[in-house]
CSV table of C-alpha atoms and ligand atoms in Angstrom, one decimal:
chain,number,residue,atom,x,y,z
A,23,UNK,CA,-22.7,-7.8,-1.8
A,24,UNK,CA,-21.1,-7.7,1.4
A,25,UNK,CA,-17.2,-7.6,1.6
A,26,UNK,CA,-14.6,-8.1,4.0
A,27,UNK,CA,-10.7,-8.1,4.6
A,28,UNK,CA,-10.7,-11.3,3.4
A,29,UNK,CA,-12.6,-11.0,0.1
A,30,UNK,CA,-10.9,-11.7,-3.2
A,31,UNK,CA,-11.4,-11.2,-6.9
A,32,UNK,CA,-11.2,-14.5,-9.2
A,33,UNK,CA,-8.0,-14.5,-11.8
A,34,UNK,CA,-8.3,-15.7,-15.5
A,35,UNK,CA,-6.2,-18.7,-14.3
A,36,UNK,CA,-8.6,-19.4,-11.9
A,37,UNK,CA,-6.3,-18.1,-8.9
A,38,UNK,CA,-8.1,-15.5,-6.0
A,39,UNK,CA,-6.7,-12.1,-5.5
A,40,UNK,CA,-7.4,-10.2,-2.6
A,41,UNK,CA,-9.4,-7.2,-2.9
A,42,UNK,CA,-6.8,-5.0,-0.4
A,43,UNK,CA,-3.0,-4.8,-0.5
A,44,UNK,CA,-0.7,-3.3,1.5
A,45,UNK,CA,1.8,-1.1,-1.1
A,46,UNK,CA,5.4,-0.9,0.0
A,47,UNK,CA,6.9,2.1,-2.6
A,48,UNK,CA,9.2,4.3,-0.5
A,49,UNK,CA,8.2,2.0,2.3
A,50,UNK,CA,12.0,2.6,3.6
A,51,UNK,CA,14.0,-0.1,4.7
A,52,UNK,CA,13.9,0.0,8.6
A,53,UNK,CA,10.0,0.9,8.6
A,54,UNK,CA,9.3,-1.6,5.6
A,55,UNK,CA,9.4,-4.7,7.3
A,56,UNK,CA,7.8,-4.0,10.4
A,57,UNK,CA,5.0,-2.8,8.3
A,58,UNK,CA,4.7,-5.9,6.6
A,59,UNK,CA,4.5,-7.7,9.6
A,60,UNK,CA,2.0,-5.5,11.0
A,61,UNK,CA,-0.1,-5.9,8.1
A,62,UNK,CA,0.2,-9.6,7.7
A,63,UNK,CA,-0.8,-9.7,11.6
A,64,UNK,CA,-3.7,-7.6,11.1
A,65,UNK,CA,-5.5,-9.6,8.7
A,66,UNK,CA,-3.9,-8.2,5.7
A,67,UNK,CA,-3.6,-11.0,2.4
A,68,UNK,CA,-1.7,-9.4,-0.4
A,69,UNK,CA,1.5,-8.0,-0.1
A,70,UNK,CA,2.8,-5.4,-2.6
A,71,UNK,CA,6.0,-4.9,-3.8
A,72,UNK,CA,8.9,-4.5,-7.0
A,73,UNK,CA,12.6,-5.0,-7.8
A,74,UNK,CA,13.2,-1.6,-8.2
A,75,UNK,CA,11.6,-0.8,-4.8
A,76,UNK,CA,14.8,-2.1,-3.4
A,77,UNK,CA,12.9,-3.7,-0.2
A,78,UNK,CA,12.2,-7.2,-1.3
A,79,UNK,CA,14.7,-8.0,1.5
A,80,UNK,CA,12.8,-6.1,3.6
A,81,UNK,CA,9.5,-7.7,2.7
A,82,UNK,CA,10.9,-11.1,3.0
A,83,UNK,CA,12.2,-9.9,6.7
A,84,UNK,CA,8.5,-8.6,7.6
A,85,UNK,CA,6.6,-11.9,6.9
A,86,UNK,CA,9.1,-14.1,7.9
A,87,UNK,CA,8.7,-11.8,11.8
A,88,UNK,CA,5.2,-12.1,10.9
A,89,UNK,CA,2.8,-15.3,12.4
A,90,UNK,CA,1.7,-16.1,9.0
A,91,UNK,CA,3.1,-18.7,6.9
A,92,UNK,CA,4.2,-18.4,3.3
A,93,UNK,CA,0.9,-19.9,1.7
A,94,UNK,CA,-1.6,-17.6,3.8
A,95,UNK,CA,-0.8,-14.9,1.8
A,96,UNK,CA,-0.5,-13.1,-1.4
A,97,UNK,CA,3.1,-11.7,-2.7
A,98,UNK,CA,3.6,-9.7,-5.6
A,99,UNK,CA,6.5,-8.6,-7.5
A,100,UNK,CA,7.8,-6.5,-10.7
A,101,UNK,CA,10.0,-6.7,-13.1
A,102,UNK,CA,12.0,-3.8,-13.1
A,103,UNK,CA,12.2,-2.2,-16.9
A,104,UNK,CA,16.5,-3.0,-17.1
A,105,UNK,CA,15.3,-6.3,-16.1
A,106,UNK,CA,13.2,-6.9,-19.2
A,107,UNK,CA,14.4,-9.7,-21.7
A,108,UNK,CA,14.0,-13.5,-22.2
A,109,UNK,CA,17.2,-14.3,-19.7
A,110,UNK,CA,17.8,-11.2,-17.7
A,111,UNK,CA,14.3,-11.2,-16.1
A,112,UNK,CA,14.5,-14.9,-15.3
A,113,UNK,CA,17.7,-14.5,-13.5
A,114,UNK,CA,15.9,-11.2,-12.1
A,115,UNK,CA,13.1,-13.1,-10.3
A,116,UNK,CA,15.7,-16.0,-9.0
A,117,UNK,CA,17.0,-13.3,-7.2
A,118,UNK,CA,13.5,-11.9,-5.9
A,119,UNK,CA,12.8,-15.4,-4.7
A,120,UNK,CA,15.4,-15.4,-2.5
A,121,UNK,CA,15.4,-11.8,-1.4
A,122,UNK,CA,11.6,-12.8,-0.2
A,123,UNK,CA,12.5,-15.6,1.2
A,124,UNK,CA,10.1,-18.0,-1.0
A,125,UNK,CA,9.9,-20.3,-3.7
A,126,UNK,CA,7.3,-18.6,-5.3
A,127,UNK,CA,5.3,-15.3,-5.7
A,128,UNK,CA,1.4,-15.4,-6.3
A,129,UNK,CA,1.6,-12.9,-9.2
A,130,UNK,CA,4.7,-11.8,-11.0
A,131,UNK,CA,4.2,-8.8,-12.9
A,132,UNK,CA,6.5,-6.6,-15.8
A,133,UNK,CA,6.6,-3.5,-14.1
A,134,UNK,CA,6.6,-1.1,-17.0
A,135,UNK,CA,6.0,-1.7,-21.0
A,136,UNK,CA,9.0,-0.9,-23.2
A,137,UNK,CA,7.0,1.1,-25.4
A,138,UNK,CA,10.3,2.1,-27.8
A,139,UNK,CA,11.1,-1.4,-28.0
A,140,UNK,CA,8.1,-3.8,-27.0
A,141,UNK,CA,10.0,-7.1,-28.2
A,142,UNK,CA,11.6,-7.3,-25.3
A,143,UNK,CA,8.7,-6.6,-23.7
A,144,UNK,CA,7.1,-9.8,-25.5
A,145,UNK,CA,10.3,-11.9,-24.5
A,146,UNK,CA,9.9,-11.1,-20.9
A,147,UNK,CA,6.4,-12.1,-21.3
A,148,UNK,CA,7.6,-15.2,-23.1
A,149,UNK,CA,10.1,-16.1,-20.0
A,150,UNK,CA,7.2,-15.2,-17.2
A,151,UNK,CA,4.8,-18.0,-19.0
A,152,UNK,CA,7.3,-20.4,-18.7
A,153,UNK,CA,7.9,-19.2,-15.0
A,154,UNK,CA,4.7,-19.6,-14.3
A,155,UNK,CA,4.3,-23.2,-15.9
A,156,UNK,CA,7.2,-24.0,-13.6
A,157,UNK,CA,5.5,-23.0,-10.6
A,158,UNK,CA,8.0,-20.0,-9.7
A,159,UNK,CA,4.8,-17.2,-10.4
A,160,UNK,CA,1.5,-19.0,-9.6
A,161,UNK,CA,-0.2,-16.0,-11.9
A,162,UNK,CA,1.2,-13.8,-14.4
A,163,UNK,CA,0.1,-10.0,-15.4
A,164,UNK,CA,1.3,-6.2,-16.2
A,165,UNK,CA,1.5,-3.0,-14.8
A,166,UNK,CA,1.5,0.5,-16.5
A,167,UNK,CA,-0.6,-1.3,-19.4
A,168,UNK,CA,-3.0,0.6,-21.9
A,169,UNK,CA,-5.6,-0.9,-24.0
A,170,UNK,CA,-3.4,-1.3,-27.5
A,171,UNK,CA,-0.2,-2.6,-25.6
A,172,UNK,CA,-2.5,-5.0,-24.0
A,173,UNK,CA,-4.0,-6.4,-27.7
A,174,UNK,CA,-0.4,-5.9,-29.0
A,175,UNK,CA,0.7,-8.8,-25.9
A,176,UNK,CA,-1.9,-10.7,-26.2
A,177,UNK,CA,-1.8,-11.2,-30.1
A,178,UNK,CA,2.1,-11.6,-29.9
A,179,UNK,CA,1.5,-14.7,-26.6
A,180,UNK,CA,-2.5,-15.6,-27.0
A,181,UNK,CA,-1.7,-15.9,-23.0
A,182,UNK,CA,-4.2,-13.1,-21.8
A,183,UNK,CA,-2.7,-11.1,-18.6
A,184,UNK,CA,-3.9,-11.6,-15.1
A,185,UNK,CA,-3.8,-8.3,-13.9
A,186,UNK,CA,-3.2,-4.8,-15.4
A,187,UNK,CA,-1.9,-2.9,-12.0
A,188,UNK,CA,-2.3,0.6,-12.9
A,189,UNK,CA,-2.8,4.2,-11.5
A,190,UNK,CA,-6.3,4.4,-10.3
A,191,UNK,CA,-7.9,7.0,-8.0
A,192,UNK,CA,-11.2,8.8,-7.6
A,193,UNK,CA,-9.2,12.0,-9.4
A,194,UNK,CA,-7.3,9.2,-12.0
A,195,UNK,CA,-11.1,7.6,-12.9
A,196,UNK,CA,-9.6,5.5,-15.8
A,197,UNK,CA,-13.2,3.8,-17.0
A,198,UNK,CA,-12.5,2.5,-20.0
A,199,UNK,CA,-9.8,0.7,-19.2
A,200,UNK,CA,-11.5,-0.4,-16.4
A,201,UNK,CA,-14.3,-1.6,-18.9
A,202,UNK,CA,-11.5,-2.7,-21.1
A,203,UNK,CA,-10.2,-4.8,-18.8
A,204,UNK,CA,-13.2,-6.5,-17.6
A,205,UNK,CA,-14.6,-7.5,-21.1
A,206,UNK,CA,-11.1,-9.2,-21.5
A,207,UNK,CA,-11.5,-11.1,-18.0
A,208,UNK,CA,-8.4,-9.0,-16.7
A,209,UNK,CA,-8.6,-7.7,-13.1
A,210,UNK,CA,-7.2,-3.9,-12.5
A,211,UNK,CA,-5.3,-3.3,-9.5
A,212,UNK,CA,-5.5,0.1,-8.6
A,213,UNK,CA,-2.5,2.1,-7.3
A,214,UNK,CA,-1.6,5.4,-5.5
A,215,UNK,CA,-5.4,4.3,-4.5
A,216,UNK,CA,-4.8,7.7,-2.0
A,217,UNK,CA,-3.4,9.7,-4.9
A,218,UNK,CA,-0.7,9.6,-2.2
A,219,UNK,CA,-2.5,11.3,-0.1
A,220,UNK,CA,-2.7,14.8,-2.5
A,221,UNK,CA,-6.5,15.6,-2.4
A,222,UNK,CA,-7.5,13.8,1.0
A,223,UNK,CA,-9.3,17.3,2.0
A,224,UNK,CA,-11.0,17.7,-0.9
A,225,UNK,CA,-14.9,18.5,0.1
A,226,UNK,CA,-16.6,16.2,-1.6
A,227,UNK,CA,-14.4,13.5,0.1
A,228,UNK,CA,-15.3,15.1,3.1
A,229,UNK,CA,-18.5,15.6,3.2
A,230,UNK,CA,-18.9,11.6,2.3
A,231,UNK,CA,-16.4,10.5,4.7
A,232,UNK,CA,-18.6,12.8,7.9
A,233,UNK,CA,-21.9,10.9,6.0
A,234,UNK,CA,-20.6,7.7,7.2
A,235,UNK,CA,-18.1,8.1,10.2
A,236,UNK,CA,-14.8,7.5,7.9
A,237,UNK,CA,-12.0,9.2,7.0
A,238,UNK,CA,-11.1,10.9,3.2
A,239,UNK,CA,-9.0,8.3,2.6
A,240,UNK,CA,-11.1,5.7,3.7
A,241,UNK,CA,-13.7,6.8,1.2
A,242,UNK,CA,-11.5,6.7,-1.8
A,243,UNK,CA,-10.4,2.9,-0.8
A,244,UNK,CA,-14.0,2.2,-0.5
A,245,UNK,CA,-14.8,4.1,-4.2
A,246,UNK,CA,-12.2,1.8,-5.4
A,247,UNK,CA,-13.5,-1.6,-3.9
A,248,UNK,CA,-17.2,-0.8,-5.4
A,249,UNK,CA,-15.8,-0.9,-8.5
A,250,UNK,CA,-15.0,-4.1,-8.5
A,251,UNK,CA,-11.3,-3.3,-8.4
A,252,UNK,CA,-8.4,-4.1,-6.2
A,253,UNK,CA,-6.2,-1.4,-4.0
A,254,UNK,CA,-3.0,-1.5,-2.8
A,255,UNK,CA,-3.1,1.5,-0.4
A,256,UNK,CA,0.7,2.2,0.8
A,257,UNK,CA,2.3,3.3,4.8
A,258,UNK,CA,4.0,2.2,6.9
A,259,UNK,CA,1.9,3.7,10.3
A,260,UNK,CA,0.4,1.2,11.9
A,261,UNK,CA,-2.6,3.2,12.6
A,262,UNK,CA,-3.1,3.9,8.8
A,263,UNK,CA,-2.9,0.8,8.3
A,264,UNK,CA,-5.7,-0.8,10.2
A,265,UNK,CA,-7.8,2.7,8.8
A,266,UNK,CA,-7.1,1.8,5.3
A,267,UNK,CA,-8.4,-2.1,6.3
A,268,UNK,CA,-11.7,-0.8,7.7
A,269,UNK,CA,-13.5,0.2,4.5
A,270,UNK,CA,-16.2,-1.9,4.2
A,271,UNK,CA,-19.1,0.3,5.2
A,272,UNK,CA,-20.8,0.4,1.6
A,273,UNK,CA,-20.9,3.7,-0.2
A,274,UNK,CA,-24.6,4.1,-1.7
A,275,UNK,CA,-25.2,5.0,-4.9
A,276,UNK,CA,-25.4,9.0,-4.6
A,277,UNK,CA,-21.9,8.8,-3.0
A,278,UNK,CA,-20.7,6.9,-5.7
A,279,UNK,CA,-21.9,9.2,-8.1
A,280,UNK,CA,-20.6,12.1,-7.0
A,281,UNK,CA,-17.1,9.9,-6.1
A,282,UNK,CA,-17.1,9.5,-10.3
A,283,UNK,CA,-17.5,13.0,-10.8
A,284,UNK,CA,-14.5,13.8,-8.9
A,285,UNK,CA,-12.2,12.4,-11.9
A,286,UNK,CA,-9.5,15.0,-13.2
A,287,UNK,CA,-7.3,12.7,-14.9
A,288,UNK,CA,-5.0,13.6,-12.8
A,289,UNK,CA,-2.2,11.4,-12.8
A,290,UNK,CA,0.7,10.8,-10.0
A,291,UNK,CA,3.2,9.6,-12.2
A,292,UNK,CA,3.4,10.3,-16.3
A,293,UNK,CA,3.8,6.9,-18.1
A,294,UNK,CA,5.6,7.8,-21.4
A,295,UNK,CA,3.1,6.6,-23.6
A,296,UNK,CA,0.4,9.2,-21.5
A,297,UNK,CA,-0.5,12.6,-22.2
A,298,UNK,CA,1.1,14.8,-19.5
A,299,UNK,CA,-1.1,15.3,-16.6
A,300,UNK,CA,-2.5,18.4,-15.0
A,301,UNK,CA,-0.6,18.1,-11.8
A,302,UNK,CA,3.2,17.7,-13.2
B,404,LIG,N1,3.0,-0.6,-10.7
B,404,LIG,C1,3.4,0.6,-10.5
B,404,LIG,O1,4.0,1.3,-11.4
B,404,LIG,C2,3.2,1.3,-9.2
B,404,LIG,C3,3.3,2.7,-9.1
B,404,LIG,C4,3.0,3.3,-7.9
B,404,LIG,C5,2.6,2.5,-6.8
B,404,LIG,N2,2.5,1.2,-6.9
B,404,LIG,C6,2.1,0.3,-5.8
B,404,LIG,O2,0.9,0.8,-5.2
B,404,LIG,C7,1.2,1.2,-3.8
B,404,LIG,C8,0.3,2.3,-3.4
B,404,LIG,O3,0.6,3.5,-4.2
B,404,LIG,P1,1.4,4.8,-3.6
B,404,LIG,O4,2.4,4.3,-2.6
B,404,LIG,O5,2.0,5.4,-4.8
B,404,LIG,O6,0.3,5.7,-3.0
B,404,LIG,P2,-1.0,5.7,-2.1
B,404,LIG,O7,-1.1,4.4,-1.5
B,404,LIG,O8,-2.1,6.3,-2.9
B,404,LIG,O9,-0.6,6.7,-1.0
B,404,LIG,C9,0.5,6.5,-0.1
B,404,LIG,C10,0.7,7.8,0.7
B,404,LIG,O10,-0.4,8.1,1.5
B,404,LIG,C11,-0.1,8.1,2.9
B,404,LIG,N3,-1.2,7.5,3.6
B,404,LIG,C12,-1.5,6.2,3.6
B,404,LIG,N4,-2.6,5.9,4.3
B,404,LIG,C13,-3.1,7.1,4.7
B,404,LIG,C14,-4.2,7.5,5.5
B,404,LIG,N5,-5.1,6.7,6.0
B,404,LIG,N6,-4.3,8.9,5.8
B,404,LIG,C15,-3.4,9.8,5.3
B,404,LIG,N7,-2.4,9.4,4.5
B,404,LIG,C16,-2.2,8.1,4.3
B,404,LIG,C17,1.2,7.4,3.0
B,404,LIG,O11,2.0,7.9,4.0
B,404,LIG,P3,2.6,6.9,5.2
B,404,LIG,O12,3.3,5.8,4.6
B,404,LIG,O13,3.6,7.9,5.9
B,404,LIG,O14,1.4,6.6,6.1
B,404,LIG,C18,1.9,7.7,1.6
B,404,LIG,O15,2.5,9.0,1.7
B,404,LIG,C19,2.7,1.4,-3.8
B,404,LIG,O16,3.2,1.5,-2.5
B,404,LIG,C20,3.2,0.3,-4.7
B,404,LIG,O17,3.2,-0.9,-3.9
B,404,LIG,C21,2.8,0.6,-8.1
């Protein structure tokens, strides 16, 4: 199957995502929204960011200097975890809105599960479906989700997730939550898709990447892609950023093999509920 910039991955709502984001965490605030713009100007569709990055202003600056209007691209935000609750994250994403400079995102997402206390973790969930009946969120998903506090949402709201938006890299090779999320129609978005840019001279990457002309980190976006996933690659240099867009080339199947077998489970960040990593 051949893929491009522009090619998107089908939502259980019936909504398209695009396959390639531009991340904006630690995207600080005078580089943020030039970068946006940049992005959205060079082809770019899907637009990452979160309340708690504390850019959304930023965000809503870049696209606005950008030549694209509102509707020709995708715009995601987070609820932030103090955020979480039936009225508090309503009255959170009023305030995204306007930081963004839009009446709507294309996928609203609760940023972290409240694993001590996850009723309010089902109210927020409660509040986003009816957000996203209103039209303020045209889909509606999670991030930092595993497999049980998926089931444990979906029994509690029978209103299956979008999108699980979760660490994924070629040393983070999360497969059965991958599988997981596929057998429940559920598309992962993979981020820190670079592993922020920790192993981009690792051999094997390189030995792939001089196979085919690319760079390290062009070869993990591309891993990431033939899975069938989406990744939200973060910077804010304009020459990384058209890299991290050119990474369609097709890996072949002995590449991808040895791209699995790079997996460490080797997280960038420790989610609570996760055993604690190698790295940290
Ligand atoms: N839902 C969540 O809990 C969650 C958590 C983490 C991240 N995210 C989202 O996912 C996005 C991506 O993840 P991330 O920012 O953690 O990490 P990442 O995209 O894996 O890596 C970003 C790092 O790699 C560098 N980089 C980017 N392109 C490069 C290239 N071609 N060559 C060499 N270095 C390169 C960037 O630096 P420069 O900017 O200086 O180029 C930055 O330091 C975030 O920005 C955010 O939107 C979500």
């Amino acid at each position: 199957m051949t893929r491009d910039i522009h090619s998107t991955a089908t939502l259980n709502d019936g909504h398209q995502i695009p396959r390639l984001g531009l991340g904006t965490w630690r995207s600080k605030k005078k580089d943020c929204a030039r970068a946006v713009s940049f992005a959205l100007n060079n082809e770019y569709d899907l637009i990452d960011t979160a309340q708690i990055y504390n850019n959304e202003s930023q965000v809503g600056k870049g696209w606005k200097e950008s030549d694209r209007a509102r509707d020709s691209f995708f715009l995601t935000t987070k609820i932030w975890n103090w955020n979480q609750g039936y009225r508090s994250a309503r009255k959170s994403v009023e305030k995204s809105l306007k930081k963004l400079q839009t009446d709507d995102v294309d996928l609203l997402l609760i940023h972290w599960p409240n694993v001590r206390n996850f009723s309010r973790t089902a109210e927020t969930w409660q509040a986003m479906i009816e957000m996203q009946k209103e039209g303020l969120a045209r889909s509606i998903g999670v991030s930092n989700f595993t497999p049980s506090l998926l089931n444990e949402l979906i029994e509690q709201s029978e209103v299956v997730p979008a999108v699980n938006q979760v660490e994924f890299h070629t040393f983070l090779y999360q497969k059965e939550l991958a599988e997981f999320c596929r057998e429940r129609g559920i598309v992962l978005e993979a981020y820190s898709p670079l592993a922020r840019g920790e192993h981009l001279d690792d051999p094997t990457l390189l030995q792939i990447a001089q196979k085919h002309g690319k760079s390290t980190a062009q070869v993990m976006l591309a891993w990431v892609i033939q899975h069938d996933l989406v990744a939200i690659p973060k910077s804010v240099h304009e020459k990384r950023i058209l890299e991290n867009a050119d990474i369609f080339f097709g890996l072949d199947e002995a590449d991808m093999q040895l791209l699995d077998g790079l997996n460490r489970d080797e997280r960038q960040l420790n989610p609570p509920w996760a055993p604690r990593s190698r790295k940290n």
